[in-house]
mmCIF file of C-alpha atoms and ligand atoms in Angstrom:
data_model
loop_
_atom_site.group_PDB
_atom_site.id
_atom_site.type_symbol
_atom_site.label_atom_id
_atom_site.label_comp_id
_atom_site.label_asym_id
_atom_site.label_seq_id
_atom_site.Cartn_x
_atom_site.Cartn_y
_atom_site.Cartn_z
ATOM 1 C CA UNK A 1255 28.083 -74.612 111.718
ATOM 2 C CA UNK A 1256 25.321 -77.469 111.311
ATOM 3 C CA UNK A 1257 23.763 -78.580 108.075
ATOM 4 C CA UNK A 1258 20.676 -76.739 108.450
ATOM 5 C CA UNK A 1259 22.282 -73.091 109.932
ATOM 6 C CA UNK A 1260 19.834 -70.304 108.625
ATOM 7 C CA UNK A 1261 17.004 -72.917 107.962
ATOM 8 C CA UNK A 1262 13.385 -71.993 109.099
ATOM 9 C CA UNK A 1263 11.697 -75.944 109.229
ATOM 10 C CA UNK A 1264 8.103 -76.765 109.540
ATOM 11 C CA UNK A 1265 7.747 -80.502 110.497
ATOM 12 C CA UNK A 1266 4.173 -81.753 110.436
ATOM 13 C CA UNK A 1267 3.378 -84.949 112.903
ATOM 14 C CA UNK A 1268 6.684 -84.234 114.531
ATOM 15 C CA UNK A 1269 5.439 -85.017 118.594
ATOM 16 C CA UNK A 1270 6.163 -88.639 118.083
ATOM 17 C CA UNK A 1271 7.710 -91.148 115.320
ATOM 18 C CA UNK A 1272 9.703 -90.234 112.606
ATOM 19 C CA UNK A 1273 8.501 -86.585 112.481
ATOM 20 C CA UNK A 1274 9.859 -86.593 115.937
ATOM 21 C CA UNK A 1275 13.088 -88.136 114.596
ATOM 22 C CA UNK A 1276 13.016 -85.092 112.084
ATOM 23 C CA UNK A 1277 12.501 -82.461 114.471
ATOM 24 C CA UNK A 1278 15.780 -83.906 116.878
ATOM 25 C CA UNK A 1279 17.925 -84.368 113.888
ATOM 26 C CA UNK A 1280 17.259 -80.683 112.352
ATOM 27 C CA UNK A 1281 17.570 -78.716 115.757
ATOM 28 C CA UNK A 1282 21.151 -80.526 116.009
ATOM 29 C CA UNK A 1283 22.060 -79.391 112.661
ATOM 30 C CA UNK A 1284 21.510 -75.979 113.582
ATOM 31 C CA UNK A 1285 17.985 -75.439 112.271
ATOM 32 C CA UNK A 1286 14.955 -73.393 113.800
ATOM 33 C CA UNK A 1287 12.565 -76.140 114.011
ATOM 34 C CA UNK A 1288 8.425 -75.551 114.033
ATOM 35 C CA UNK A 1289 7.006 -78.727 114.979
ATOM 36 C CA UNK A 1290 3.377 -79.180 114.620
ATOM 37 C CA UNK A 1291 0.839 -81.770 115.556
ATOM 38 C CA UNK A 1292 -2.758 -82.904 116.763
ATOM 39 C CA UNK A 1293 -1.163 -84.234 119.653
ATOM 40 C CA UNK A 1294 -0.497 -81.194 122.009
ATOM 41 C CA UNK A 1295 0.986 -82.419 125.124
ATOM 42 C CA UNK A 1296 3.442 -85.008 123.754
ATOM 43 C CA UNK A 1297 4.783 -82.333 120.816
ATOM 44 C CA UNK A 1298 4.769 -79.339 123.565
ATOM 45 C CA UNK A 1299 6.817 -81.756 125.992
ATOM 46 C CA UNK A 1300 9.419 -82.473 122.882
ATOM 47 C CA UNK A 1301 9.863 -79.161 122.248
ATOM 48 C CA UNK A 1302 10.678 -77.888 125.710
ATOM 49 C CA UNK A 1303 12.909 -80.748 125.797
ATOM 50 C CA UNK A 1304 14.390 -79.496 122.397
ATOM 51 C CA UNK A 1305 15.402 -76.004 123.800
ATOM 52 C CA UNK A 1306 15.101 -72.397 122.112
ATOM 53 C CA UNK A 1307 15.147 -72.950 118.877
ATOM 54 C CA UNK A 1308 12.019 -75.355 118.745
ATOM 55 C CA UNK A 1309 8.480 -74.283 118.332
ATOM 56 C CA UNK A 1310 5.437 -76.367 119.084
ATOM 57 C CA UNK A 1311 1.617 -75.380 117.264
ATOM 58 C CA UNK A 1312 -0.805 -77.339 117.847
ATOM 59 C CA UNK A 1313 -2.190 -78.274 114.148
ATOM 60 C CA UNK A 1314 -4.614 -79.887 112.246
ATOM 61 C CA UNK A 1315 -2.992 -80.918 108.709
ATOM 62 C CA UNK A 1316 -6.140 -81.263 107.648
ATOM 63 C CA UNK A 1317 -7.661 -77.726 108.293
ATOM 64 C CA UNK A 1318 -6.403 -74.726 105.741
ATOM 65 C CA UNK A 1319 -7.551 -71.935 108.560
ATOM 66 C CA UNK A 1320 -5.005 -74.188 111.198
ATOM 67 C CA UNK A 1321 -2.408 -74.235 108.225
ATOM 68 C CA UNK A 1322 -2.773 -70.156 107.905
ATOM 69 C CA UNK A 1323 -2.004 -69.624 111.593
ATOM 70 C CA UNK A 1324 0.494 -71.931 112.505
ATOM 71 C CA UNK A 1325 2.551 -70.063 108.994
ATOM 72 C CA UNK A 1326 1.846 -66.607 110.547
ATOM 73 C CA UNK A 1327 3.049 -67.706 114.148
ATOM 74 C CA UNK A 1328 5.910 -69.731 112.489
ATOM 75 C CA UNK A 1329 7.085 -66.446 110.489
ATOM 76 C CA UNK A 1330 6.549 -64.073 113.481
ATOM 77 C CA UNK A 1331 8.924 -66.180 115.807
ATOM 78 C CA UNK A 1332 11.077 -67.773 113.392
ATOM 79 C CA UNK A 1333 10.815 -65.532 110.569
ATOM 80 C CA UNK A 1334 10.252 -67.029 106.694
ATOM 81 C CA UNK A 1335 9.865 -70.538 106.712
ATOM 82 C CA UNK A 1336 12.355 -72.297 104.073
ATOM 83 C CA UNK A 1337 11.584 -76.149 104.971
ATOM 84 C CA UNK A 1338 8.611 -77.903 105.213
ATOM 85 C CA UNK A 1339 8.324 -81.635 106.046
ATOM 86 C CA UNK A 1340 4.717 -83.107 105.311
ATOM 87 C CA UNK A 1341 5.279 -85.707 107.364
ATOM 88 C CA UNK A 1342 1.770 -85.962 109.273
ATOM 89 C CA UNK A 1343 -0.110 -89.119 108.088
ATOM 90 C CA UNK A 1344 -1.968 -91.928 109.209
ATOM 91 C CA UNK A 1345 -2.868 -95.924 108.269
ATOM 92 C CA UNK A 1346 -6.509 -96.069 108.477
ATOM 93 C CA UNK A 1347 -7.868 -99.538 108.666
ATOM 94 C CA UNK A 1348 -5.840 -102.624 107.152
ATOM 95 C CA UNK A 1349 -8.846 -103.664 104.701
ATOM 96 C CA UNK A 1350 -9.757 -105.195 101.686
ATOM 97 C CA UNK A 1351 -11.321 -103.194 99.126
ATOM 98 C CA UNK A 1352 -15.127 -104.456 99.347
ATOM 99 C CA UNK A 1353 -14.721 -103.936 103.489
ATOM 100 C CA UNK A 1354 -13.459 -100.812 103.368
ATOM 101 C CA UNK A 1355 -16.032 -97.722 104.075
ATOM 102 C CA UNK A 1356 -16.212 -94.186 102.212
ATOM 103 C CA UNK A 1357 -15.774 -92.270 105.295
ATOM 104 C CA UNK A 1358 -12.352 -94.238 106.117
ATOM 105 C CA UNK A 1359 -11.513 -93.900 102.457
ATOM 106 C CA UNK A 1360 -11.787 -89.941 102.748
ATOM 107 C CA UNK A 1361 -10.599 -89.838 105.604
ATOM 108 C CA UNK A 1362 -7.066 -91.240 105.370
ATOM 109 C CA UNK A 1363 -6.959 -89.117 102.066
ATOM 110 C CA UNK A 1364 -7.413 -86.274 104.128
ATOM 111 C CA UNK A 1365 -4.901 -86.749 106.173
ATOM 112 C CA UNK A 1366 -2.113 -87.742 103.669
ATOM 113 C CA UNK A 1367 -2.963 -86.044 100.376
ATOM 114 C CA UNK A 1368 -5.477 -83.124 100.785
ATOM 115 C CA UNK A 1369 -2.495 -81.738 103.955
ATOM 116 C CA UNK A 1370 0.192 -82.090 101.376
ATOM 117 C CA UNK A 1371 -1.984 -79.499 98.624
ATOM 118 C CA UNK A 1372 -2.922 -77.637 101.613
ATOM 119 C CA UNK A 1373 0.704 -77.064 103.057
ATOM 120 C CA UNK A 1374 2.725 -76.413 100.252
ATOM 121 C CA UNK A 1375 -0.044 -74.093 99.388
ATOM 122 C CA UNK A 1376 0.265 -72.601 102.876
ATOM 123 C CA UNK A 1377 4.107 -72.238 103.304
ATOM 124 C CA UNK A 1378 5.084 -71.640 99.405
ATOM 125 C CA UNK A 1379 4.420 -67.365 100.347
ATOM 126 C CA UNK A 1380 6.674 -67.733 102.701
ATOM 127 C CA UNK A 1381 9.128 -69.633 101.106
ATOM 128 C CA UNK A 1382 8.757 -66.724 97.725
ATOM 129 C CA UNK A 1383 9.542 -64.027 100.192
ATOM 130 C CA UNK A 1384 12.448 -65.950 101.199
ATOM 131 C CA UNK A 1385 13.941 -66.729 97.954
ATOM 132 C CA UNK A 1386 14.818 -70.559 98.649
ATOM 133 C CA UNK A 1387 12.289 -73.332 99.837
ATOM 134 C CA UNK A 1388 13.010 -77.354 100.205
ATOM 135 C CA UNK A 1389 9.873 -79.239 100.564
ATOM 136 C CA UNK A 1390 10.153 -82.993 101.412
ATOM 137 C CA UNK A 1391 6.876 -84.638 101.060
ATOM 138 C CA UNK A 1392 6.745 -87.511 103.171
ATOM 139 C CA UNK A 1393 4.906 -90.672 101.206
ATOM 140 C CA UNK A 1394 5.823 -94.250 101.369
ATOM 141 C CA UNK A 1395 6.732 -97.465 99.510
ATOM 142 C CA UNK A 1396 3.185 -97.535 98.937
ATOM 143 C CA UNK A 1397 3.308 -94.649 96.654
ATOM 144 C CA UNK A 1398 5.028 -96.755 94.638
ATOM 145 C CA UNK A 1399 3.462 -100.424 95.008
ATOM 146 C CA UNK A 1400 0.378 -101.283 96.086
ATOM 147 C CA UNK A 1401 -0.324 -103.279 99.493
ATOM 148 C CA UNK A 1402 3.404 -104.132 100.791
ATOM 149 C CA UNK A 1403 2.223 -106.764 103.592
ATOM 150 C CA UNK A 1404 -1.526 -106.004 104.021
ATOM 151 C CA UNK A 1405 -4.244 -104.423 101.987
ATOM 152 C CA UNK A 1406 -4.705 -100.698 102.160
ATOM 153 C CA UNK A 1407 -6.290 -99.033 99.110
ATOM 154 C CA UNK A 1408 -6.962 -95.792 101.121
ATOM 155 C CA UNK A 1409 -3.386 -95.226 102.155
ATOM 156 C CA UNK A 1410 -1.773 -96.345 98.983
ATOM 157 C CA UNK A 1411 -4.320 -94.294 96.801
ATOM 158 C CA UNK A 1412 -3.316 -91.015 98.881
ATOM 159 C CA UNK A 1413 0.619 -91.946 98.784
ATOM 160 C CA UNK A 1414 0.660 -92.280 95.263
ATOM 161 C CA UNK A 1415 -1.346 -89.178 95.150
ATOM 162 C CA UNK A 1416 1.839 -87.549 97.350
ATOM 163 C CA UNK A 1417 4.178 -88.170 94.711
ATOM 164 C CA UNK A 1418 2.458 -86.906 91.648
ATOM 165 C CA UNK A 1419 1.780 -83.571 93.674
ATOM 166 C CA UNK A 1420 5.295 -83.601 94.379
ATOM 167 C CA UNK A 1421 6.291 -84.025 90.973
ATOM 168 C CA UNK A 1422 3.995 -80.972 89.555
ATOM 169 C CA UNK A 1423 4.829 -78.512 92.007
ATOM 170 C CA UNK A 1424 8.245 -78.857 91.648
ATOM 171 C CA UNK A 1425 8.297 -78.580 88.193
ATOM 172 C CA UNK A 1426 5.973 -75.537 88.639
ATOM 173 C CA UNK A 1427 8.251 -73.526 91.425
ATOM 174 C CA UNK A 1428 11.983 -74.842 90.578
ATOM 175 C CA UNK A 1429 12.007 -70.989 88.683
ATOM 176 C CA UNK A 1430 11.365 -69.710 91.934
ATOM 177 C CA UNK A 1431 14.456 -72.007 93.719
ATOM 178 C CA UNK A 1432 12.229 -73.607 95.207
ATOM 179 C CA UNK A 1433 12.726 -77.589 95.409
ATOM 180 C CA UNK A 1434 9.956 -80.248 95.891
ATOM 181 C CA UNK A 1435 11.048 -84.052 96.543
ATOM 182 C CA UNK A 1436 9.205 -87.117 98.454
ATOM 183 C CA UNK A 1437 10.509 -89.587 100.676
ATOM 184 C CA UNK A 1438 9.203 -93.405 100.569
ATOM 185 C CA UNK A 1439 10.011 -95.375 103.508
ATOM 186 C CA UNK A 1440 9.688 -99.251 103.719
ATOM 187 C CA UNK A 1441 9.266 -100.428 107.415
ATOM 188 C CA UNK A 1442 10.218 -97.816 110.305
ATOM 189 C CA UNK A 1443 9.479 -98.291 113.823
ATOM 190 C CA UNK A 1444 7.617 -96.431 115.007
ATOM 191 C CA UNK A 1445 4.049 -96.462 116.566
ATOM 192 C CA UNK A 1446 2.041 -96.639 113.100
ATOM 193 C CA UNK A 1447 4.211 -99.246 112.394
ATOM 194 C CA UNK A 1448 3.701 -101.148 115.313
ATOM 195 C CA UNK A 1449 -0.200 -100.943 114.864
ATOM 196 C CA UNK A 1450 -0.115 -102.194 111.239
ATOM 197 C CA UNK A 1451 2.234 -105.417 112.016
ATOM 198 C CA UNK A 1452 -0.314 -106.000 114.743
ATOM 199 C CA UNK A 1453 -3.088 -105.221 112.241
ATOM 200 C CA UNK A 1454 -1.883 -107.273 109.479
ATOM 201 C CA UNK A 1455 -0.572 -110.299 111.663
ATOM 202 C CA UNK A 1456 2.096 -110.180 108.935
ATOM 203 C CA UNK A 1457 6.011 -111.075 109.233
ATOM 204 C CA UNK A 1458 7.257 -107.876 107.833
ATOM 205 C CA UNK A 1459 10.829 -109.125 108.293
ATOM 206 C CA UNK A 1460 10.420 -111.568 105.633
ATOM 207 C CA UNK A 1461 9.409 -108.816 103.155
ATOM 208 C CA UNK A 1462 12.905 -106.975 103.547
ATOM 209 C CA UNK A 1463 16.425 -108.081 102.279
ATOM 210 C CA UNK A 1464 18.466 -106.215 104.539
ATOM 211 C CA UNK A 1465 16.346 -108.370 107.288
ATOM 212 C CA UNK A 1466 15.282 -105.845 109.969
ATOM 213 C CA UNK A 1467 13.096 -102.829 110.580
ATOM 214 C CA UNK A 1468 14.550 -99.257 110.712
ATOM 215 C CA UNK A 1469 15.582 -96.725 113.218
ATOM 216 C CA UNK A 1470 13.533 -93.306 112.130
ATOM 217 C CA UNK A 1471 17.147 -92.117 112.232
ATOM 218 C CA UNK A 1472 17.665 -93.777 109.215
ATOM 219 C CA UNK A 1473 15.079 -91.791 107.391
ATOM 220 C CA UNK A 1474 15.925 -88.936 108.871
ATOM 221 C CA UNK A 1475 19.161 -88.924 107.336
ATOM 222 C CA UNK A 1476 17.588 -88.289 103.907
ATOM 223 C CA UNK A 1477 15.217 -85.899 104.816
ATOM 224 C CA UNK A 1478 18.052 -83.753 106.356
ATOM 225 C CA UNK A 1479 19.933 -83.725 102.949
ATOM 226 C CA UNK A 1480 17.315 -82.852 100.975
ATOM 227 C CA UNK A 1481 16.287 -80.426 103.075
ATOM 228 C CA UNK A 1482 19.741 -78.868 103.328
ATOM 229 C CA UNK A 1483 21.747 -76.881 100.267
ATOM 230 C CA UNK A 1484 23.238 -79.895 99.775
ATOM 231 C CA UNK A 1485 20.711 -81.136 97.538
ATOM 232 C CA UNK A 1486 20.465 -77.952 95.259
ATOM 233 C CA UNK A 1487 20.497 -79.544 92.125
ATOM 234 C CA UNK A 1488 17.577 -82.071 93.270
ATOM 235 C CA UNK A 1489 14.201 -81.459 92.660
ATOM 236 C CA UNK A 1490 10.844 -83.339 91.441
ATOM 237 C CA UNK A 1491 12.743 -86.550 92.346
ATOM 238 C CA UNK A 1492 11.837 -89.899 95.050
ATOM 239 C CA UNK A 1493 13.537 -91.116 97.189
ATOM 240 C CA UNK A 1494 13.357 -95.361 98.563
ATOM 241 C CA UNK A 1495 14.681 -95.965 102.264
ATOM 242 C CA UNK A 1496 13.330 -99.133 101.936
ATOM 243 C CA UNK A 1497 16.301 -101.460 102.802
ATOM 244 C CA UNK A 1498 15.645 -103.163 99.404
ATOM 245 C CA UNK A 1499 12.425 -104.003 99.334
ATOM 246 C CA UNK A 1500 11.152 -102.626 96.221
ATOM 247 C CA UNK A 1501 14.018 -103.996 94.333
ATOM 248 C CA UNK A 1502 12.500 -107.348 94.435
HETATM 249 N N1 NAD B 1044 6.283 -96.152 110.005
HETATM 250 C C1 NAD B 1044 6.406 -96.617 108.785
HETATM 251 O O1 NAD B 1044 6.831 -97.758 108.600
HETATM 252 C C2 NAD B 1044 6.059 -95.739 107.596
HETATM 253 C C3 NAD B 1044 6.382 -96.229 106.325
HETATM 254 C C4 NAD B 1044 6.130 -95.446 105.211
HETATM 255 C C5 NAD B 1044 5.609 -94.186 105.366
HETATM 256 N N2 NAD B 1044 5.295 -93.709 106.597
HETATM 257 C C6 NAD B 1044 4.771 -92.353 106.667
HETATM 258 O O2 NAD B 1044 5.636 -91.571 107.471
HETATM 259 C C7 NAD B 1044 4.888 -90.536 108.134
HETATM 260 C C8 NAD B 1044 5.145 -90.607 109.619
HETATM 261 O O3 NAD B 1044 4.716 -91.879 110.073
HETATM 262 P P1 NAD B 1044 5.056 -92.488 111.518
HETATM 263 O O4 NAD B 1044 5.299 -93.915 111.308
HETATM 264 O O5 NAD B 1044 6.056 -91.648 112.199
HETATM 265 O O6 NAD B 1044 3.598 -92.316 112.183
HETATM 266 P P2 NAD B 1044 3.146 -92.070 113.692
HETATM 267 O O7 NAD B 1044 1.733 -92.516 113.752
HETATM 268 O O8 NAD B 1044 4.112 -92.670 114.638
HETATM 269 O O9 NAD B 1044 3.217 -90.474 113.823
HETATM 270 C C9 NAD B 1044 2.372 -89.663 113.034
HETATM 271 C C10 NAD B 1044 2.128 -88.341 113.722
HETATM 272 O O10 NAD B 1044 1.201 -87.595 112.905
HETATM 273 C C11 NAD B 1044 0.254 -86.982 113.747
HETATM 274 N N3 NAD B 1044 -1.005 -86.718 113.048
HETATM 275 C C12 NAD B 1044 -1.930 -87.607 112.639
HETATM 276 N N4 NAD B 1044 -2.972 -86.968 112.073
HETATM 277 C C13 NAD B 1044 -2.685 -85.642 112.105
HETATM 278 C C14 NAD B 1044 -3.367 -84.472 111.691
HETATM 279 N N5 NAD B 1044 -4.585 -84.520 111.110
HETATM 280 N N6 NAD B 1044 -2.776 -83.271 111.875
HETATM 281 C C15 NAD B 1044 -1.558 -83.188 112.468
HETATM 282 N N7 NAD B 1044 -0.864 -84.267 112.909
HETATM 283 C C16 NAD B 1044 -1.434 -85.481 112.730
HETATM 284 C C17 NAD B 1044 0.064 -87.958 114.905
HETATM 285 O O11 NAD B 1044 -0.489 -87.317 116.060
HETATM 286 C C18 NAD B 1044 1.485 -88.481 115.107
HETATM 287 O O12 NAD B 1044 2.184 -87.701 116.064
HETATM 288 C C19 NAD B 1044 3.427 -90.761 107.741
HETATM 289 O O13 NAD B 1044 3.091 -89.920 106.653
HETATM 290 C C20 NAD B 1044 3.405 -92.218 107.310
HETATM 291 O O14 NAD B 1044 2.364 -92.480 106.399
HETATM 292 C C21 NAD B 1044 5.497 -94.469 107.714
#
């Protein structure tokens, strides 16, 4: 029996980087897996590689009427959905605050924040009709300090934003069994990582003590325990994988 046997798991972003990393890690724990993403082709192709028990919508995070029916095709294949990873998301330009525009400003909180009120809003029915929910909320070390490495009001307005709605709708559901926790990674590789060490022209590496970048596996690894039962008593909490970084 895997660690996620009886689980019904949304995973937003999941056709490439860590979401993909997600989606791998809870089909081998036994999970039905519902991966979502803009990106049709690359998420369809992972699933079919993923077997029987994966799922791929195509999804805008974004969009509440794309949020209604991937839930409703979700529940009528899968049946209630009792994990959701937010885990969609996206940089937006490396700027300083004078260069950067309004419409790249709303746009990246779009993406990160308004999807995160919009899914848990989405998939909490579901999760009520089950009678257990874990939702990991997928935010960042800059939801918890600004501009690690580069400049980036946008993204670190709308990750900080990820952890206060984490915070209040746990406290508001936990009566229901439902949980509510966010993630904050440091530096993962994957391909939004890449483009912001290109961006930036920074040396990440210096910026970390344990003095290397991380697998997506790594993060994974959390996300798969809080999504599991074995995190029952943990809710309304964050979580670092940050190799250290914010310790200094
Ligand atoms: N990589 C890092 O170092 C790092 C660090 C901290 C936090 N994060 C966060 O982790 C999450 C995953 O990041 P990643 O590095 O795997 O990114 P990535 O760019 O490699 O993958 C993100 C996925 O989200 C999808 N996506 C983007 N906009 C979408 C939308 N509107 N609707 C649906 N899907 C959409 C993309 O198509 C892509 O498949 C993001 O929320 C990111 O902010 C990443």
């Amino acid at each position: 029996m895997g660690r996620l046997t009886g689980k019904v798991a949304l995973i937003t972003g999941a056709a490439r980087g860590m979401g993909e990393s997600h989606a791998r890690c809870f089909i081998a724990e036994g999970a039905k897996v519902v991966l979502t993403d803009v990106s049709e082709q690359v998420g369809q192709a992972l699933a079919d590689e993923l077997g029987g028990n994966a799922l791929f919508l195509k999804h805008d995070v974004t969009c509440a009427r794309s949020w209604t029916e991937v839930v409703a095709k979700a529940e009528s294949v899968h049946g209630y959905i009792n994990v959701l990873v937010n885990n969609a998301g996206i940089l937006g330009p490396v700027a300083n605050t004078l260069a950067l525009s309004e419409a790249d400003y709303l746009k990246v909180c779009n993406v990160n924040q308004h999807s995160v009120f919009l899914g848990m809003q989405a998939v909490l029915p579901s999760m009520l009709k089950a009678g257990i929910g874990s939702i990991v909320n997928i935010s960042s070390i800059a939801g918890m300090a600004a501009n690690y490495g580069f400049p980036n009001l946008a993204y670190v307005a709308s990750k900080f934003a990820v952890r206060g709605m984490t915070k209040a709708t746990a406290v508001e559901y936990g009566n229901r069994n439902i949980r509510v926790n966010s993630v904050h990674p440091g530096f993962i590789q994957t391909p939004m990582m890449v483009e912001a060490t290109n961006e930036s022209g920074g040396d990440a590496l210096s910026l970390i003590p344990l003095g290397r970048i991380a697998d997506p596996k790594e993060v994974s690894n959390l996300v798969l325990f809080l999504a599991s039962d074995e995190a029952s008593y943990i809710t309304g909490s964050e979580y670092l994988v940050d190799a250290g970084m914010l310790a200094q």
